[in-house]
Amino acid sequence: WFDRFDQFDNTSYNAGAGTVGRAVTHPMFGRGRILHVEGAGDALKLTIHFRDSGTRKILPRHTTLVVHD
């Protein structure tokens, strides 16, 4: 699906960093696309639409997300 991926680093992303629209993989929910970003750092919250699990709000500090380019 994607050739290149990086670990999601919640300290380097904020609402204006071009994160919306990026493809990610969550260990439980699978592949999805970021729809909305709130906060920054430890308060970062992502709204992600997953292919098989629907739309969910995720706190990156509590999971491992892989970001695809």
PDB file of C-alpha atoms in Angstrom:
ATOM      1  CA  TRP A   1       0.000   0.000   0.000  1.00  0.00           C
ATOM      2  CA  PHE A   2       2.779   2.424   0.938  1.00  0.00           C
ATOM      3  CA  ASP A   3       6.517   2.144   0.425  1.00  0.00           C
ATOM      4  CA  ARG A   4       7.835   4.432   3.137  1.00  0.00           C
ATOM      5  CA  PHE A   5       6.746   4.758   6.750  1.00  0.00           C
ATOM      6  CA  ASP A   6       7.865   6.529   9.903  1.00  0.00           C
ATOM      7  CA  GLN A   7       6.969   6.278  13.563  1.00  0.00           C
ATOM      8  CA  PHE A   8       4.447   8.945  14.629  1.00  0.00           C
ATOM      9  CA  ASP A   9       6.078  11.420  17.015  1.00  0.00           C
ATOM     10  CA  ASN A  10       3.456  13.386  18.934  1.00  0.00           C
ATOM     11  CA  THR A  11       6.013  15.993  20.029  1.00  0.00           C
ATOM     12  CA  SER A  12       6.666  17.157  16.459  1.00  0.00           C
ATOM     13  CA  TYR A  13       3.060  17.368  15.244  1.00  0.00           C
ATOM     14  CA  ASN A  14       0.485  20.053  15.895  1.00  0.00           C
ATOM     15  CA  ALA A  15      -2.709  21.252  14.246  1.00  0.00           C
ATOM     16  CA  GLY A  16      -0.851  23.161  11.532  1.00  0.00           C
ATOM     17  CA  ALA A  17       1.829  20.642  10.616  1.00  0.00           C
ATOM     18  CA  GLY A  18       0.143  19.088   7.569  1.00  0.00           C
ATOM     19  CA  THR A  19      -0.946  16.012   9.481  1.00  0.00           C
ATOM     20  CA  VAL A  20      -4.565  15.976   8.245  1.00  0.00           C
ATOM     21  CA  GLY A  21      -4.940  13.603   5.325  1.00  0.00           C
ATOM     22  CA  ARG A  22      -1.890  11.498   6.213  1.00  0.00           C
ATOM     23  CA  ALA A  23      -2.257   7.732   6.147  1.00  0.00           C
ATOM     24  CA  VAL A  24      -1.445   5.820   9.337  1.00  0.00           C
ATOM     25  CA  THR A  25      -1.507   2.269  10.660  1.00  0.00           C
ATOM     26  CA  HIS A  26      -2.696   1.528  14.206  1.00  0.00           C
ATOM     27  CA  PRO A  27      -1.753  -1.832  15.787  1.00  0.00           C
ATOM     28  CA  MET A  28      -5.387  -2.711  16.611  1.00  0.00           C
ATOM     29  CA  PHE A  29      -7.519  -0.748  14.118  1.00  0.00           C
ATOM     30  CA  GLY A  30      -5.320  -1.124  11.035  1.00  0.00           C
ATOM     31  CA  ARG A  31      -4.962   1.418   8.262  1.00  0.00           C
ATOM     32  CA  GLY A  32      -6.665   4.771   8.340  1.00  0.00           C
ATOM     33  CA  ARG A  33      -6.456   8.430   7.421  1.00  0.00           C
ATOM     34  CA  ILE A  34      -6.174  11.383   9.815  1.00  0.00           C
ATOM     35  CA  LEU A  35      -9.263  13.595   9.580  1.00  0.00           C
ATOM     36  CA  HIS A  36      -8.696  16.087  12.405  1.00  0.00           C
ATOM     37  CA  VAL A  37      -5.973  17.112  14.855  1.00  0.00           C
ATOM     38  CA  GLU A  38      -6.509  18.705  18.283  1.00  0.00           C
ATOM     39  CA  GLY A  39      -3.886  19.913  20.751  1.00  0.00           C
ATOM     40  CA  ALA A  40      -0.151  19.234  20.725  1.00  0.00           C
ATOM     41  CA  GLY A  41       2.446  17.218  22.623  1.00  0.00           C
ATOM     42  CA  ASP A  42       0.944  15.018  25.344  1.00  0.00           C
ATOM     43  CA  ALA A  43      -2.483  16.612  24.756  1.00  0.00           C
ATOM     44  CA  LEU A  44      -2.499  15.628  21.064  1.00  0.00           C
ATOM     45  CA  LYS A  45      -5.720  13.934  19.946  1.00  0.00           C
ATOM     46  CA  LEU A  46      -6.276  12.616  16.394  1.00  0.00           C
ATOM     47  CA  THR A  47      -9.563  11.790  14.718  1.00  0.00           C
ATOM     48  CA  ILE A  48      -8.806   8.941  12.324  1.00  0.00           C
ATOM     49  CA  HIS A  49     -11.090   7.093   9.929  1.00  0.00           C
ATOM     50  CA  PHE A  50     -10.028   3.447   9.779  1.00  0.00           C
ATOM     51  CA  ARG A  51     -10.979   1.227   6.844  1.00  0.00           C
ATOM     52  CA  ASP A  52     -12.461  -1.566   8.961  1.00  0.00           C
ATOM     53  CA  SER A  53     -13.172   0.143  12.290  1.00  0.00           C
ATOM     54  CA  GLY A  54     -14.806   3.437  11.339  1.00  0.00           C
ATOM     55  CA  THR A  55     -13.893   6.815  12.837  1.00  0.00           C
ATOM     56  CA  ARG A  56     -12.137   6.937  16.201  1.00  0.00           C
ATOM     57  CA  LYS A  57     -10.380   9.498  18.397  1.00  0.00           C
ATOM     58  CA  ILE A  58      -6.849   8.381  19.218  1.00  0.00           C
ATOM     59  CA  LEU A  59      -4.338   9.681  21.769  1.00  0.00           C
ATOM     60  CA  PRO A  60      -0.952   8.952  20.123  1.00  0.00           C
ATOM     61  CA  ARG A  61       0.847   8.959  23.480  1.00  0.00           C
ATOM     62  CA  HIS A  62      -1.027   5.738  24.369  1.00  0.00           C
ATOM     63  CA  THR A  63      -0.309   3.766  21.196  1.00  0.00           C
ATOM     64  CA  THR A  64       2.096   3.257  18.321  1.00  0.00           C
ATOM     65  CA  LEU A  65       1.059   4.789  15.011  1.00  0.00           C
ATOM     66  CA  VAL A  66       3.024   4.279  11.812  1.00  0.00           C
ATOM     67  CA  VAL A  67       2.763   7.241   9.424  1.00  0.00           C
ATOM     68  CA  HIS A  68       2.895   6.491   5.687  1.00  0.00           C
ATOM     69  CA  ASP A  69       4.194   8.900   3.054  1.00  0.00           C
TER      70      ASP A  69
END
